[in-house]
Short mmCIF file of C-alpha atoms in Angstrom, two decimals:
data_model
loop_
_atom_site.label_atom_id
_atom_site.label_comp_id
_atom_site.label_asym_id
_atom_site.label_seq_id
_atom_site.Cartn_x
_atom_site.Cartn_y
_atom_site.Cartn_z
CA UNK R 1 106.53 194.86 177.99
CA UNK R 2 103.03 193.54 178.56
CA UNK R 3 102.46 190.91 175.89
CA UNK R 4 98.92 189.99 174.81
CA UNK R 5 98.27 187.11 172.42
CA UNK R 6 95.85 189.34 170.53
CA UNK R 7 98.81 191.55 169.53
CA UNK R 8 100.42 188.72 167.57
CA UNK R 9 99.81 187.89 163.91
CA UNK R 10 97.22 185.10 163.78
CA UNK R 11 99.53 182.39 162.35
CA UNK R 12 102.15 183.16 165.01
CA UNK R 13 99.57 183.06 167.80
CA UNK R 14 98.29 179.67 166.63
CA UNK R 15 101.81 178.28 166.45
CA UNK R 16 102.73 179.52 169.92
CA UNK R 17 99.57 178.05 171.35
CA UNK R 18 100.49 174.71 169.81
CA UNK R 19 103.92 174.96 171.42
CA UNK R 20 102.21 175.22 174.83
CA UNK R 21 103.12 176.81 178.13
CA UNK R 22 106.88 176.56 177.64
CA UNK R 23 106.83 178.82 174.59
CA UNK R 24 104.45 181.28 176.20
CA UNK R 25 106.81 181.50 179.15
CA UNK R 26 109.63 182.30 176.74
CA UNK R 27 107.54 185.11 175.27
CA UNK R 28 106.91 186.49 178.74
CA UNK R 29 110.70 186.49 179.26
CA UNK R 30 111.13 188.53 176.10
CA UNK R 31 112.11 185.70 173.74
CA UNK R 32 110.55 184.18 170.65
CA UNK R 33 111.37 180.59 169.73
CA UNK R 34 110.59 180.35 166.03
CA UNK R 35 110.73 177.07 164.16
CA UNK R 36 108.85 175.26 161.42
CA UNK R 37 108.14 171.76 160.22
CA UNK R 38 107.32 170.54 156.76
CA UNK R 39 108.72 169.53 153.41
CA UNK R 40 111.11 171.49 151.21
CA UNK R 41 114.14 173.27 152.65
CA UNK R 42 115.43 172.51 156.16
CA UNK R 43 114.16 175.04 158.70
CA UNK R 44 116.43 175.98 161.57
CA UNK R 45 115.05 177.05 164.95
CA UNK R 46 116.24 180.51 165.95
CA UNK R 47 115.75 182.26 169.27
CA UNK R 48 114.75 185.89 168.85
CA UNK R 49 114.91 188.21 171.85
CA UNK R 50 113.08 191.44 172.39
CA UNK R 51 115.33 194.38 171.58
CA UNK R 52 115.44 197.81 173.17
CA UNK R 53 112.74 198.76 170.63
CA UNK R 54 109.28 197.79 171.85
CA UNK R 55 107.81 194.93 169.80
CA UNK R 56 110.96 194.26 167.73
CA UNK R 57 112.64 190.86 168.24
CA UNK R 58 116.21 190.19 167.04
CA UNK R 59 118.82 187.43 167.51
CA UNK R 60 121.06 187.23 170.59
CA UNK R 61 123.91 189.73 170.34
CA UNK R 62 122.08 192.09 167.95
CA UNK R 63 120.91 195.63 168.75
CA UNK R 64 118.18 197.80 167.27
CA UNK R 65 116.97 201.37 167.07
CA UNK R 66 114.38 203.47 165.28
CA UNK R 67 115.96 205.87 162.77
CA UNK R 68 112.82 207.53 161.39
CA UNK R 69 109.07 207.77 161.86
CA UNK R 70 106.62 208.89 159.20
CA UNK R 71 105.36 212.45 159.69
CA UNK R 72 108.20 213.22 162.15
CA UNK R 73 111.49 215.12 161.62
CA UNK R 74 114.35 212.74 160.83
CA UNK R 75 116.97 215.13 162.17
CA UNK R 76 115.80 217.51 164.91
CA UNK R 77 115.99 221.12 163.78
CA UNK R 78 116.16 220.41 160.04
CA UNK R 79 112.40 220.24 159.53
CA UNK R 80 112.28 217.46 156.93
CA UNK R 81 109.52 214.95 157.76
CA UNK R 82 109.99 211.26 156.89
CA UNK R 83 107.49 210.14 154.26
CA UNK R 84 104.36 208.07 154.79
CA UNK R 85 104.07 204.39 153.85
CA UNK R 86 107.82 203.63 153.49
CA UNK R 87 108.39 200.78 151.03
CA UNK R 88 111.36 199.52 148.99
CA UNK R 89 114.83 200.71 149.94
CA UNK R 90 118.56 200.48 149.29
CA UNK R 91 121.85 201.80 150.68
CA UNK R 92 124.46 203.82 148.77
CA UNK R 93 128.02 204.36 150.01
CA UNK R 94 129.27 207.95 150.36
CA UNK R 95 132.81 209.18 149.70
CA UNK R 96 133.34 210.21 153.32
CA UNK R 97 132.76 206.71 154.70
CA UNK R 98 129.09 207.33 155.44
CA UNK R 99 126.09 206.13 153.48
CA UNK R 100 122.58 206.99 152.33
CA UNK R 101 119.45 204.89 152.89
CA UNK R 102 116.81 205.54 150.23
CA UNK R 103 113.16 204.61 150.76
CA UNK R 104 110.08 204.78 148.51
CA UNK R 105 106.67 206.07 149.57
CA UNK R 106 103.72 203.91 148.51
CA UNK R 107 101.12 206.68 148.58
CA UNK R 108 98.38 207.20 145.97
CA UNK R 109 97.29 210.15 143.85
CA UNK R 110 100.60 211.93 143.42
CA UNK R 111 101.49 211.75 147.12
CA UNK R 112 104.18 209.11 146.57
CA UNK R 113 107.87 209.50 145.78
CA UNK R 114 111.11 208.70 147.58
CA UNK R 115 113.26 210.14 150.38
CA UNK R 116 116.84 209.69 151.54
CA UNK R 117 118.47 209.52 154.97
CA UNK R 118 122.17 210.47 155.21
CA UNK R 119 124.47 208.79 157.75
CA UNK R 120 128.03 209.78 158.63
CA UNK R 121 130.87 207.27 159.03
CA UNK R 122 129.90 206.74 162.69
CA UNK R 123 126.35 205.77 161.77
CA UNK R 124 124.71 209.00 162.95
CA UNK R 125 121.83 210.40 160.91
CA UNK R 126 122.96 213.85 159.78
CA UNK R 127 120.50 214.78 157.03
CA UNK R 128 117.31 213.76 155.23
CA UNK R 129 115.64 215.05 152.08
CA UNK R 130 113.30 214.20 149.21
CA UNK R 131 114.64 212.79 145.92
CA UNK R 132 111.29 212.25 144.13
CA UNK R 133 107.86 213.89 144.47
CA UNK R 134 104.44 213.81 142.82
CA UNK R 135 104.41 210.15 141.76
CA UNK R 136 102.08 207.26 142.56
CA UNK R 137 102.44 204.16 144.76
CA UNK R 138 106.22 203.91 144.62
CA UNK R 139 106.95 200.31 145.61
CA UNK R 140 110.08 198.15 145.67
CA UNK R 141 112.37 199.80 143.09
CA UNK R 142 116.09 199.00 143.04
CA UNK R 143 119.64 200.44 143.09
CA UNK R 144 121.96 200.71 140.08
CA UNK R 145 125.74 200.08 139.90
CA UNK R 146 126.20 203.71 138.76
CA UNK R 147 124.71 204.90 142.08
CA UNK R 148 121.18 205.91 141.18
CA UNK R 149 117.87 204.69 142.56
CA UNK R 150 115.13 203.28 140.30
CA UNK R 151 111.77 204.08 141.88
CA UNK R 152 108.87 202.05 140.48
CA UNK R 153 105.20 203.11 140.33
CA UNK R 154 102.71 200.33 141.04
CA UNK R 155 99.79 201.65 138.97
CA UNK R 156 98.47 200.67 135.54
CA UNK R 157 100.20 203.67 133.95
CA UNK R 158 103.26 203.27 136.20
CA UNK R 159 106.74 204.20 135.13
CA UNK R 160 110.25 203.82 136.47
CA UNK R 161 111.93 206.98 137.75
CA UNK R 162 115.70 207.35 138.04
CA UNK R 163 116.67 209.32 141.14
CA UNK R 164 119.88 210.66 142.67
CA UNK R 165 120.27 209.26 146.24
CA UNK R 166 122.39 212.29 147.16
CA UNK R 167 119.80 214.77 145.92
CA UNK R 168 122.06 216.69 143.55
CA UNK R 169 120.22 215.88 140.30
CA UNK R 170 116.47 215.90 139.59
CA UNK R 171 114.60 212.63 139.02
CA UNK R 172 113.60 211.65 135.50
CA UNK R 173 110.98 209.28 134.07
CA UNK R 174 112.11 206.28 131.99
CA UNK R 175 109.25 205.38 129.60
CA UNK R 176 111.49 202.99 127.64
CA UNK R 177 111.34 200.62 130.65
CA UNK R 178 107.61 200.15 130.10
CA UNK R 179 104.29 201.47 131.34
CA UNK R 180 102.71 198.93 133.70
CA UNK R 181 102.24 197.94 137.37
CA UNK R 182 105.94 198.24 138.16
CA UNK R 183 107.15 196.70 141.41
CA UNK R 184 110.93 196.16 141.49
CA UNK R 185 114.05 196.61 139.38
CA UNK R 186 117.39 194.78 139.62
CA UNK R 187 120.46 195.56 137.49
CA UNK R 188 123.08 193.16 136.14
CA UNK R 189 126.37 195.10 136.56
CA UNK R 190 128.05 193.14 133.76
CA UNK R 191 125.55 193.84 130.97
CA UNK R 192 123.67 196.81 132.49
CA UNK R 193 120.42 195.00 131.74
CA UNK R 194 117.58 195.83 134.11
CA UNK R 195 115.19 193.09 135.28
CA UNK R 196 111.70 194.16 136.29
CA UNK R 197 108.75 192.60 138.13
CA UNK R 198 105.05 193.37 137.67
CA UNK R 199 102.58 193.16 140.55
CA UNK R 200 99.53 191.57 138.91
CA UNK R 201 98.06 188.05 139.04
CA UNK R 202 99.21 187.68 135.42
CA UNK R 203 102.26 189.93 135.67
CA UNK R 204 105.43 189.31 133.72
CA UNK R 205 109.16 189.17 134.40
CA UNK R 206 110.89 191.68 132.11
CA UNK R 207 114.36 192.72 131.11
CA UNK R 208 115.48 195.99 129.56
CA UNK R 209 118.65 196.20 127.44
CA UNK R 210 119.91 199.80 127.08
CA UNK R 211 120.78 200.95 123.57
CA UNK R 212 124.24 202.15 124.56
CA UNK R 213 126.65 202.54 127.47
CA UNK R 214 129.05 205.47 127.85
CA UNK R 215 131.65 205.69 130.59
CA UNK R 216 130.07 202.93 132.62
CA UNK R 217 126.63 204.55 132.57
CA UNK R 218 123.92 203.18 130.23
CA UNK R 219 121.48 205.31 128.26
CA UNK R 220 118.12 204.40 129.81
CA UNK R 221 116.24 206.64 127.42
CA UNK R 222 116.18 203.98 124.71
CA UNK R 223 116.67 200.25 124.39
CA UNK R 224 114.81 196.95 124.15
CA UNK R 225 112.19 195.70 126.60
CA UNK R 226 111.40 191.97 126.65
CA UNK R 227 109.20 189.56 128.63
CA UNK R 228 110.33 186.12 129.81
CA UNK R 229 108.94 182.76 128.71
CA UNK R 230 109.83 179.87 131.05
CA UNK R 231 109.81 176.25 129.89
CA UNK R 232 108.28 174.82 133.09
CA UNK R 233 105.84 175.80 135.86
CA UNK R 234 108.55 175.51 138.52
CA UNK R 235 111.37 176.95 136.42
CA UNK R 236 113.47 175.86 133.48
CA UNK R 237 115.00 177.44 130.40
CA UNK R 238 114.12 181.08 129.74
CA UNK R 239 113.59 182.74 126.38
CA UNK R 240 112.76 186.40 125.81
CA UNK R 241 110.08 188.11 123.68
CA UNK R 242 110.32 191.71 122.54
CA UNK R 243 107.81 194.36 123.61
CA UNK R 244 107.34 196.55 120.54
CA UNK R 245 105.69 199.53 122.25
CA UNK R 246 106.80 199.76 125.91
CA UNK R 247 105.05 203.09 126.48
CA UNK R 248 101.75 202.09 124.86
CA UNK R 249 98.60 203.60 126.37
CA UNK R 250 96.07 201.31 124.68
CA UNK R 251 97.73 197.87 124.72
CA UNK R 252 99.00 196.61 128.12
CA UNK R 253 102.70 195.81 128.04
CA UNK R 254 102.19 192.20 129.18
CA UNK R 255 99.74 191.54 126.33
CA UNK R 256 102.33 192.48 123.72
CA UNK R 257 104.20 189.22 124.33
CA UNK R 258 101.49 186.57 124.29
CA UNK R 259 104.00 183.71 124.58
CA UNK R 260 105.52 185.07 127.79
CA UNK R 261 104.93 183.41 131.16
CA UNK R 262 102.55 184.88 133.74
CA UNK R 263 103.84 185.27 137.32
CA UNK R 264 101.34 185.69 140.13
CA UNK R 265 102.11 188.93 141.92
CA UNK R 266 105.70 189.89 141.14
CA UNK R 267 107.32 191.66 144.10
CA UNK R 268 110.90 192.40 145.19
CA UNK R 269 114.00 191.78 143.04
CA UNK R 270 117.74 191.90 143.76
CA UNK R 271 120.95 191.07 141.88
CA UNK R 272 123.79 189.10 143.48
CA UNK R 273 126.68 187.19 141.85
CA UNK R 274 125.11 186.79 138.42
CA UNK R 275 121.66 185.87 139.74
CA UNK R 276 118.45 187.89 139.86
CA UNK R 277 116.37 186.90 142.89
CA UNK R 278 112.70 187.86 142.84
CA UNK R 279 109.51 186.96 144.66
CA UNK R 280 105.92 186.25 143.64
CA UNK R 281 103.56 186.86 146.52
CA UNK R 282 100.52 185.33 144.82
CA UNK R 283 102.24 181.94 144.63
CA UNK R 284 104.40 182.26 147.75
CA UNK R 285 107.63 181.67 145.84
CA UNK R 286 111.19 182.97 145.74
CA UNK R 287 112.90 182.57 142.35
CA UNK R 288 116.49 182.75 141.08
CA UNK R 289 117.25 183.64 137.46
CA UNK R 290 120.76 182.64 136.40
CA UNK R 291 121.75 185.37 133.95
CA UNK R 292 124.56 183.49 132.23
CA UNK R 293 122.71 180.18 131.86
CA UNK R 294 119.35 181.86 131.15
CA UNK R 295 117.57 179.44 133.48
CA UNK R 296 115.08 179.98 136.29
CA UNK R 297 114.82 177.86 139.44
CA UNK R 298 112.80 177.88 142.63
CA UNK R 299 114.61 178.92 145.80
CA UNK R 300 111.60 178.66 148.11
CA UNK R 301 107.94 177.63 147.80
CA UNK R 302 105.71 178.00 150.85
CA UNK R 303 103.36 175.34 149.46
CA UNK R 304 105.98 172.66 150.26
CA UNK R 305 105.71 173.31 154.01
CA UNK R 306 103.07 172.10 156.44
CA UNK R 307 103.78 175.19 158.57
CA UNK R 308 105.83 177.62 156.44
CA UNK R 309 108.09 179.98 158.36
CA UNK R 310 108.05 182.42 155.41
CA UNK R 311 104.75 183.59 153.92
CA UNK R 312 103.64 186.76 152.15
CA UNK R 313 106.98 187.02 150.32
CA UNK R 314 107.72 190.59 149.29
CA UNK R 315 110.83 192.82 149.27
CA UNK R 316 114.15 190.99 149.01
CA UNK R 317 117.85 191.74 149.48
CA UNK R 318 121.07 189.68 149.61
CA UNK R 319 123.89 189.96 152.17
CA UNK R 320 127.61 189.83 151.45
CA UNK R 321 127.77 186.08 152.19
CA UNK R 322 125.03 185.28 149.66
CA UNK R 323 122.17 184.87 152.13
CA UNK R 324 118.81 185.94 150.70
CA UNK R 325 116.64 188.01 153.05
CA UNK R 326 112.91 188.14 152.31
CA UNK R 327 110.51 190.58 154.01
CA UNK R 328 106.94 189.53 154.73
CA UNK R 329 103.80 191.40 153.73
CA UNK R 330 101.61 190.03 156.51
CA UNK R 331 102.66 186.53 157.51
CA UNK R 332 104.41 186.75 160.88
CA UNK R 333 105.84 190.23 160.14
CA UNK R 334 109.35 188.84 159.82
CA UNK R 335 112.42 189.13 157.67
CA UNK R 336 113.40 185.54 156.88
CA UNK R 337 116.84 184.39 155.73
CA UNK R 338 117.58 181.65 153.19
CA UNK R 339 121.32 180.98 153.44
CA UNK R 340 123.65 179.26 150.93
CA UNK R 341 123.22 176.00 152.89
CA UNK R 342 119.51 176.29 151.98
CA UNK R 343 118.46 176.74 155.61
CA UNK R 344 115.46 178.97 156.34
CA UNK R 345 115.17 181.00 159.55
CA UNK R 346 113.80 184.36 160.78
CA UNK R 347 116.21 187.16 161.65
CA UNK R 348 113.85 189.87 162.86
CA UNK R 349 110.19 189.96 163.83
CA UNK R 350 107.71 192.71 164.68
CA UNK R 351 104.80 192.12 167.04
CA UNK R 352 101.73 194.32 167.32
CA UNK R 353 101.97 195.38 163.64
CA UNK R 354 99.30 193.12 162.17
CA UNK R 355 97.92 195.79 159.81
CA UNK R 356 101.31 196.59 158.33
CA UNK R 357 104.01 194.94 156.22
CA UNK R 358 107.80 194.70 156.46
CA UNK R 359 109.45 196.68 153.67
CA UNK R 360 112.73 198.01 152.32
CA UNK R 361 115.38 195.62 153.71
CA UNK R 362 118.89 196.76 152.79
CA UNK R 363 122.37 196.44 154.33
CA UNK R 364 124.87 199.21 154.95
CA UNK R 365 128.28 198.97 153.16
CA UNK R 366 129.79 196.92 156.01
CA UNK R 367 126.99 194.35 155.95
CA UNK R 368 126.44 194.73 159.70
CA UNK R 369 123.46 197.10 159.70
CA UNK R 370 120.11 196.08 158.25
CA UNK R 371 117.56 198.81 157.50
CA UNK R 372 113.84 198.12 157.00
CA UNK R 373 110.43 199.59 157.76
CA UNK R 374 107.05 198.71 159.15
CA UNK R 375 105.06 200.44 156.44
CA UNK R 376 102.04 201.36 158.56
CA UNK R 377 103.36 200.83 162.09
CA UNK R 378 101.22 199.38 164.86
CA UNK R 379 98.22 201.57 164.01
CA UNK R 380 97.89 200.35 160.42
CA UNK R 381 97.95 203.94 159.12
CA UNK R 382 100.31 205.09 156.38
CA UNK R 383 101.40 208.15 158.37
CA UNK R 384 102.58 205.92 161.24
CA UNK R 385 105.34 204.07 159.34
CA UNK R 386 108.53 203.27 161.25
CA UNK R 387 112.05 202.73 159.84
CA UNK R 388 114.49 200.61 161.84
CA UNK R 389 118.18 199.74 162.00
CA UNK R 390 119.27 196.34 163.34
CA UNK R 391 123.01 195.88 163.92
CA UNK R 392 124.83 192.59 164.39
CA UNK R 393 126.93 189.80 162.86
CA UNK R 394 124.73 189.09 159.83
CA UNK R 395 127.77 187.86 157.90
CA UNK R 396 129.55 184.99 159.67
#
């Protein structure tokens, strides 16, 4: 690979130049030495090596491949083309030992939706198909414990759509979950409450309580939508305020709970072990809402670092050992891990993709394969998105 400094994200290029000739020599050898200094959480240096995929750096002992490209057939001979602008994603286990990776399409004007990629038990891609069409700017979304995918529209009149990852049932709109700039959804498997983020400078953090649950599946057609009020700027106790008309056309949902707290640019959300993790890109923060205690705390704040390793916080997922993985929209085009020891370090990095963003991180059922996309590839065009699989010992 011929490596030009102009191909790197600007913050990365500046940092490598500060490291001097030794670091540039490492790059030439196909390695990235990524570290950070500053306040806040301890940052651990990690050596990332170039994988077999051009421009994709991964840790020692990990492998990588491309599983789909926008506008190209996913499985030769089947004819289905992978969607443009791949965004939020999740994995669903199949009965035969295989799995499905679902991905949203963040396209405007009814060109959005969601697609699915089917893997067999050996990890081979055997099928691909659409599970949602005709919607707008489908962003992070989220999986449910009853094996459906919640696809969220990031437009003023946006709704949440419930989709079948296996393509057997048609998608349906869920107006009871609110009409607003939806970004992500995360479900508490104990209560079946759904927690929602809103991608606006004064967006809210919401929860939806279904009216009833039958056979382990909640009725998402009716229920109560509320917005959170937090006692402090950096977290604290959380109280909830009811939204009387979630599907209102005239009064924005967030304005129906004037006492609720504004979050600057709500992005990805994920449930793990009684905690809802979510990010706010406008403030560069990763949050953790403790469901049982009804408290909110900061997990990460890029303002506490002189040279933050994680910026542009966006989509988020959690591995089986409780490590939080945050994808960057911009920044250094990385996925950055925050482990239970509160250490921060990159796990993958893309170079030459400065006009794109990293989206859709999700693990397969074994926790050894991580799927994600470069939404606009190295050209910066929506129809050049690339979806990757990185395999390795993520759980130690």
